[in-house]
């Protein structure tokens, strides 16, 4: 095991892999990463599944059976994705047991086309929870306005939730409130709160990408000096909000009833700018009780040359606030930035989901034609 990855884990950061595929599961690669690289969780999204299905022949047998059965593409997509997630949950189950349910989690996302539809998101969350049928599952629900009541409803039914596509501090505060309300309702419904888990996925690199583009357009030396720092500042202030919210009497009452905190999860931690250090969004976001979900390339880079120097979040709040104020003074509209990022995030995942469905349709048609 890499000394750096072990040191990161010892700092209280859970290392999750932001990828899954049938090949990775079948080859034993995921189990190896758990054994050798301190990986204790897995996240997935529609883009990951679309990419996995487009490569190799790992899904051919299952797709052939689905074609013979005459299932439609929507049912086929659920069968294919939940198969991988169920297998992933089984690989991670020893971690789940060893950590008393803290880690060992595998996430699957609701159909992203439902991001603006509360009722259908809840129904899809229930369906995926039943289909996978593993206690270490997370259902990913986007943090849109319509997603907030769906998050509460799912938690109230005892479904563990990974809240995704969080960009703004205001929305993150609403996500935490939705989490609290969901647990309060779960308690009223007779659920054991210690069995319900949640993470809040706060996106990092995409914030830099959007803000840096705007700073480049402004074009002044002062504006350019602010580039590639907003993602970290935004995330650090999110952790400050986490500390504030989970220091309230409302949370203490839930904790006393057995609840676990909703951990901040740093998502989108692969650097987009090749001029940046490839471990930036790991090295600079070390804080206890967090999760960092990494693409494999980032995981390998951190293991090889990550630069850990203890907690890099809690001592940086004042600098983070100053940076966000400087962005405002430079003419960057934060509220517009996070709205654009949320809208783009929903659209990109919906496009990837369509790509996945189109790919499955093509495979089903080919198998039927060759039958």
Coordinates of C-alpha atoms in Angstrom, one line a residue:
X1 CA 0.0 0.0 0.0
X2 CA 1.2 3.5 -0.8
X3 CA 2.5 5.3 2.3
X4 CA 0.8 8.5 0.9
X5 CA -2.6 6.8 0.5
X6 CA -2.3 5.4 4.0
X7 CA -1.4 8.8 5.4
X8 CA -4.3 10.4 3.6
X9 CA -6.7 7.8 5.2
X10 CA -5.1 8.4 8.6
X11 CA -5.9 12.1 8.2
X12 CA -9.6 11.1 8.1
X13 CA -10.1 11.2 4.4
X14 CA -11.9 8.2 2.9
X15 CA -10.6 7.3 -0.5
X16 CA -13.2 6.3 -3.0
X17 CA -12.8 5.4 -6.7
X18 CA -14.9 7.4 -9.2
X19 CA -15.3 4.6 -11.7
X20 CA -16.9 1.2 -12.1
X21 CA -17.1 -1.3 -15.0
X22 CA -17.8 -4.9 -15.7
X23 CA -14.2 -5.4 -16.8
X24 CA -12.9 -3.9 -13.5
X25 CA -15.1 -6.2 -11.5
X26 CA -14.5 -9.3 -13.5
X27 CA -10.7 -8.9 -13.6
X28 CA -10.5 -8.4 -9.8
X29 CA -9.1 -4.9 -10.3
X30 CA -11.5 -3.3 -7.9
X31 CA -10.7 -5.9 -5.2
X32 CA -7.0 -5.2 -5.7
X33 CA -7.6 -1.4 -5.3
X34 CA -9.4 -2.1 -2.0
X35 CA -6.6 -4.4 -0.9
X36 CA -3.6 -2.4 -2.1
X37 CA -4.6 1.3 -2.5
X38 CA -6.9 2.0 0.5
X39 CA -10.0 2.4 -1.7
X40 CA -13.0 2.1 0.6
X41 CA -15.9 3.2 -1.7
X42 CA -17.0 3.6 -5.3
X43 CA -19.0 6.2 -7.1
X44 CA -20.6 6.0 -10.5
X45 CA -22.5 8.3 -12.9
X46 CA -24.1 8.0 -16.3
X47 CA -20.9 9.1 -18.1
X48 CA -18.9 6.3 -16.4
X49 CA -21.5 3.7 -17.5
X50 CA -21.7 5.0 -21.0
X51 CA -17.9 4.7 -21.3
X52 CA -17.8 1.2 -19.7
X53 CA -20.4 -0.1 -22.1
X54 CA -18.6 1.3 -25.2
X55 CA -15.4 -0.7 -24.5
X56 CA -14.8 -4.4 -24.9
X57 CA -17.1 -7.4 -24.7
X58 CA -17.8 -7.6 -21.0
X59 CA -21.5 -6.9 -21.3
X60 CA -22.2 -9.0 -24.4
X61 CA -23.6 -12.1 -22.7
X62 CA -26.0 -10.1 -20.5
X63 CA -27.1 -7.9 -23.5
X64 CA -27.7 -11.1 -25.5
X65 CA -30.0 -12.5 -22.8
X66 CA -31.8 -9.2 -22.6
X67 CA -32.3 -9.2 -26.3
X68 CA -33.7 -12.8 -26.3
X69 CA -36.1 -11.8 -23.5
X70 CA -37.3 -8.8 -25.6
X71 CA -36.9 -6.3 -22.8
X72 CA -37.0 -2.6 -23.7
X73 CA -34.0 -0.3 -23.4
X74 CA -35.1 1.3 -20.1
X75 CA -35.4 -2.1 -18.4
X76 CA -32.1 -3.2 -20.0
X77 CA -30.3 -0.1 -18.7
X78 CA -31.4 -0.8 -15.1
X79 CA -30.5 -4.5 -15.4
X80 CA -27.0 -3.7 -16.7
X81 CA -26.1 -0.9 -14.3
X82 CA -27.6 -2.5 -11.2
X83 CA -25.7 -5.7 -11.9
X84 CA -22.4 -3.9 -11.8
X85 CA -23.4 -1.9 -8.7
X86 CA -24.6 -5.0 -6.9
X87 CA -21.3 -6.7 -7.7
X88 CA -19.4 -3.7 -6.5
X89 CA -21.4 -3.6 -3.2
X90 CA -20.4 -7.3 -2.6
X91 CA -16.7 -6.5 -3.3
X92 CA -16.9 -3.6 -0.8
X93 CA -19.0 -5.4 1.8
X94 CA -16.0 -6.4 4.0
X95 CA -15.1 -2.8 4.2
X96 CA -18.6 -1.9 5.1
X97 CA -18.6 -4.5 7.9
X98 CA -15.2 -3.5 9.1
X99 CA -16.0 0.2 9.4
X100 CA -19.5 -0.4 10.9
X101 CA -21.1 1.0 7.7
X102 CA -19.1 4.2 7.5
X103 CA -17.4 3.2 4.2
X104 CA -17.7 0.3 1.8
X105 CA -20.3 2.2 -0.1
X106 CA -21.2 2.1 -3.8
X107 CA -23.3 4.8 -5.5
X108 CA -25.7 4.6 -8.3
X109 CA -27.5 7.6 -9.8
X110 CA -31.2 8.0 -10.5
X111 CA -32.0 8.7 -14.2
X112 CA -30.6 12.2 -14.6
X113 CA -33.5 13.1 -16.9
X114 CA -35.7 13.2 -13.8
X115 CA -33.6 15.9 -12.0
X116 CA -36.4 18.4 -12.2
X117 CA -39.2 15.9 -11.2
X118 CA -39.4 15.3 -7.5
X119 CA -42.1 12.5 -7.6
X120 CA -40.4 10.4 -10.3
X121 CA -37.0 10.9 -8.6
X122 CA -38.3 9.4 -5.4
X123 CA -39.9 6.5 -7.3
X124 CA -36.7 5.8 -9.2
X125 CA -34.7 5.9 -5.9
X126 CA -37.1 3.3 -4.4
X127 CA -36.8 1.1 -7.5
X128 CA -33.0 1.2 -7.5
X129 CA -32.8 0.5 -3.7
X130 CA -35.0 -2.6 -4.2
X131 CA -33.2 -3.8 -7.3
X132 CA -29.7 -3.6 -5.9
X133 CA -30.8 -4.8 -2.4
X134 CA -27.6 -4.2 -0.6
X135 CA -27.2 -2.3 2.7
X136 CA -24.0 -0.6 1.5
X137 CA -25.7 1.1 -1.5
X138 CA -26.0 4.8 -2.0
X139 CA -28.7 6.3 -4.2
X140 CA -27.4 9.4 -6.0
X141 CA -29.9 12.3 -6.1
X142 CA -29.0 15.6 -7.7
X143 CA -29.1 18.7 -5.5
X144 CA -31.5 20.6 -7.7
X145 CA -34.4 22.5 -6.1
X146 CA -36.7 19.6 -7.1
X147 CA -34.1 17.1 -5.8
X148 CA -34.2 18.5 -2.2
X149 CA -37.6 17.1 -1.2
X150 CA -36.7 13.9 -3.0
X151 CA -33.6 13.6 -0.8
X152 CA -35.7 14.1 2.3
X153 CA -38.3 11.6 1.1
X154 CA -35.7 8.9 0.4
X155 CA -34.0 9.3 3.7
X156 CA -37.3 9.3 5.5
X157 CA -37.9 5.8 4.1
X158 CA -34.5 4.5 5.3
X159 CA -32.7 4.9 1.9
X160 CA -29.1 6.0 2.1
X161 CA -28.4 8.9 -0.2
X162 CA -25.4 10.4 -2.0
X163 CA -26.4 14.0 -2.8
X164 CA -24.7 15.0 -6.1
X165 CA -24.1 18.0 -8.2
X166 CA -23.6 20.5 -5.4
X167 CA -21.8 23.7 -6.5
X168 CA -23.1 26.6 -4.3
X169 CA -22.7 27.2 -0.6
X170 CA -26.4 28.2 -0.4
X171 CA -27.5 25.0 -2.0
X172 CA -25.2 23.0 0.3
X173 CA -26.9 24.5 3.3
X174 CA -30.3 23.5 1.9
X175 CA -28.9 20.0 1.3
X176 CA -27.9 19.7 4.9
X177 CA -31.4 20.9 6.0
X178 CA -33.0 18.3 3.7
X179 CA -30.8 15.7 5.3
X180 CA -31.8 16.8 8.8
X181 CA -35.5 16.8 7.9
X182 CA -35.2 13.3 6.2
X183 CA -33.7 11.8 9.4
X184 CA -36.3 13.5 11.6
X185 CA -39.0 11.9 9.5
X186 CA -37.2 8.6 9.4
X187 CA -37.1 8.6 13.2
X188 CA -40.9 9.3 13.3
X189 CA -41.3 6.4 10.8
X190 CA -39.5 4.0 13.2
X191 CA -36.3 3.6 11.3
X192 CA -33.0 2.9 13.0
X193 CA -31.0 6.1 12.2
X194 CA -27.7 4.4 12.7
X195 CA -28.4 2.4 9.5
X196 CA -29.0 5.4 7.3
X197 CA -26.0 7.1 5.7
X198 CA -25.4 10.0 3.5
X199 CA -22.7 12.0 1.8
X200 CA -22.9 15.4 0.1
X201 CA -20.9 15.6 -3.1
X202 CA -19.4 19.0 -3.5
X203 CA -17.9 19.5 -7.0
X204 CA -14.5 21.2 -7.2
X205 CA -12.6 21.3 -10.5
X206 CA -15.7 22.3 -12.5
X207 CA -15.9 25.5 -10.4
X208 CA -12.4 26.5 -11.4
X209 CA -13.1 25.7 -15.1
X210 CA -16.1 28.0 -15.2
X211 CA -14.6 30.8 -13.1
X212 CA -11.2 30.7 -14.8
X213 CA -12.9 31.1 -18.2
X214 CA -14.6 34.3 -16.9
X215 CA -11.4 35.6 -15.4
X216 CA -9.6 35.1 -18.7
X217 CA -12.3 37.0 -20.4
X218 CA -12.0 39.9 -17.9
X219 CA -8.3 39.8 -18.9
X220 CA -6.7 42.1 -16.3
X221 CA -3.5 41.0 -14.5
X222 CA -5.5 41.1 -11.2
X223 CA -8.2 38.8 -12.6
X224 CA -5.6 36.3 -14.0
X225 CA -3.9 36.2 -10.6
X226 CA -7.2 34.8 -9.2
X227 CA -7.3 31.8 -11.5
X228 CA -7.4 28.2 -10.3
X229 CA -8.1 29.0 -6.7
X230 CA -11.9 29.3 -6.5
X231 CA -12.6 25.6 -6.5
X232 CA -10.6 25.1 -3.3
X233 CA -11.9 28.3 -1.7
X234 CA -15.5 27.2 -2.4
X235 CA -14.9 23.7 -1.0
X236 CA -13.2 25.0 2.1
X237 CA -16.1 27.3 2.9
X238 CA -18.4 24.4 2.3
X239 CA -16.5 22.5 5.1
X240 CA -16.9 25.6 7.3
X241 CA -20.6 25.4 6.7
X242 CA -20.6 21.7 7.5
X243 CA -18.9 22.4 10.8
X244 CA -21.4 25.1 11.6
X245 CA -24.5 23.1 10.7
X246 CA -23.3 20.0 12.5
X247 CA -22.6 22.0 15.6
X248 CA -26.3 22.9 16.2
X249 CA -28.8 21.6 18.7
X250 CA -30.9 20.2 15.8
X251 CA -28.0 17.9 14.8
X252 CA -27.3 17.0 18.4
X253 CA -30.8 15.7 18.9
X254 CA -30.4 13.5 15.8
X255 CA -26.9 12.3 16.9
X256 CA -28.3 11.4 20.3
X257 CA -30.9 9.3 18.4
X258 CA -28.1 7.4 16.7
X259 CA -27.7 9.3 13.5
X260 CA -24.4 9.6 11.6
X261 CA -23.3 12.9 10.1
X262 CA -23.7 13.5 6.3
X263 CA -20.0 13.6 5.3
X264 CA -18.7 16.1 2.7
X265 CA -17.5 14.4 -0.4
X266 CA -15.1 16.1 -2.7
X267 CA -16.1 15.3 -6.3
X268 CA -14.7 16.3 -9.7
X269 CA -11.2 16.1 -8.2
X270 CA -9.3 15.3 -11.4
X271 CA -7.6 18.5 -12.6
X272 CA -9.0 19.9 -15.9
X273 CA -6.1 22.3 -16.5
X274 CA -2.9 20.5 -17.5
X275 CA -0.9 23.4 -16.0
X276 CA -2.0 22.5 -12.5
X277 CA -0.5 19.9 -10.2
X278 CA -2.4 16.7 -10.9
X279 CA -2.9 16.0 -7.2
X280 CA -4.1 19.6 -6.3
X281 CA -7.7 18.7 -5.3
X282 CA -6.5 16.0 -3.0
X283 CA -3.5 17.6 -1.4
X284 CA -5.4 20.8 -0.7
X285 CA -8.6 19.3 0.6
X286 CA -7.5 17.2 3.6
X287 CA -9.9 17.4 6.5
X288 CA -11.3 14.9 9.0
X289 CA -14.6 13.2 8.2
X290 CA -14.5 13.8 4.5
X291 CA -14.5 11.6 1.3
X292 CA -12.5 12.2 -1.8
X293 CA -13.7 10.3 -4.8
X294 CA -11.0 10.1 -7.5
X295 CA -10.6 9.0 -11.1
X296 CA -8.1 6.2 -11.2
X297 CA -5.5 8.5 -12.8
X298 CA -5.7 10.9 -9.8
X299 CA -5.5 8.0 -7.4
X300 CA -2.3 6.7 -9.1
X301 CA -0.9 10.2 -9.1
X302 CA -1.6 10.8 -5.4
X303 CA -0.1 7.4 -4.5
X304 CA 3.1 8.3 -6.5
X305 CA 3.7 12.0 -5.6
X306 CA 0.9 13.4 -3.4
X307 CA 2.1 16.2 -1.1
X308 CA 0.3 15.8 2.2
X309 CA 0.9 18.2 5.0
X310 CA -1.9 17.6 7.4
X311 CA -5.2 19.4 7.5
X312 CA -5.3 21.9 4.6
X313 CA -8.9 23.1 5.0
X314 CA -9.7 24.4 8.5
X315 CA -6.9 26.8 8.7
X316 CA -7.7 28.4 5.4
X317 CA -11.2 29.8 6.0
X318 CA -10.1 33.5 6.1
X319 CA -8.1 33.2 2.9
X320 CA -11.0 31.4 1.2
X321 CA -13.4 34.2 2.1
X322 CA -10.9 36.8 0.9
X323 CA -10.6 35.0 -2.4
X324 CA -14.3 34.8 -3.0
X325 CA -14.6 38.5 -2.1
X326 CA -11.8 39.3 -4.6
X327 CA -13.6 37.4 -7.3
X328 CA -16.7 39.5 -6.7
X329 CA -14.7 42.7 -6.9
X330 CA -13.2 41.5 -10.2
X331 CA -16.7 41.1 -11.7
X332 CA -17.3 37.4 -11.3
X333 CA -21.0 36.7 -10.5
X334 CA -20.9 33.7 -8.2
X335 CA -24.6 33.1 -8.3
X336 CA -24.6 32.9 -12.0
X337 CA -21.5 30.6 -12.0
X338 CA -23.2 28.0 -9.8
X339 CA -26.4 28.2 -11.7
X340 CA -24.6 27.6 -15.0
X341 CA -22.7 24.7 -13.4
X342 CA -25.8 23.0 -12.0
X343 CA -27.7 23.4 -15.3
X344 CA -24.7 22.1 -17.3
X345 CA -24.2 19.2 -14.8
X346 CA -27.8 18.0 -15.3
X347 CA -27.6 18.4 -19.0
X348 CA -24.2 16.6 -19.3
X349 CA -25.4 13.6 -17.3
X350 CA -28.7 13.5 -19.2
X351 CA -26.7 13.5 -22.5
X352 CA -24.5 10.7 -21.1
X353 CA -27.6 8.7 -20.1
X354 CA -29.0 9.1 -23.7
X355 CA -25.6 7.9 -25.0
X356 CA -25.9 4.9 -22.7
X357 CA -29.4 4.2 -23.9
X358 CA -28.5 4.6 -27.5
X359 CA -25.5 2.2 -27.1
X360 CA -27.7 -0.4 -25.4
X361 CA -30.3 0.0 -28.1
X362 CA -27.7 -0.6 -30.7
X363 CA -26.4 -3.7 -28.9
X364 CA -29.9 -5.1 -28.4
X365 CA -30.7 -4.6 -32.0
X366 CA -27.5 -6.3 -33.1
X367 CA -28.0 -9.3 -30.8
X368 CA -31.7 -9.7 -32.0
X369 CA -30.6 -9.5 -35.6
X370 CA -27.9 -12.2 -35.0
X371 CA -30.2 -14.5 -33.0

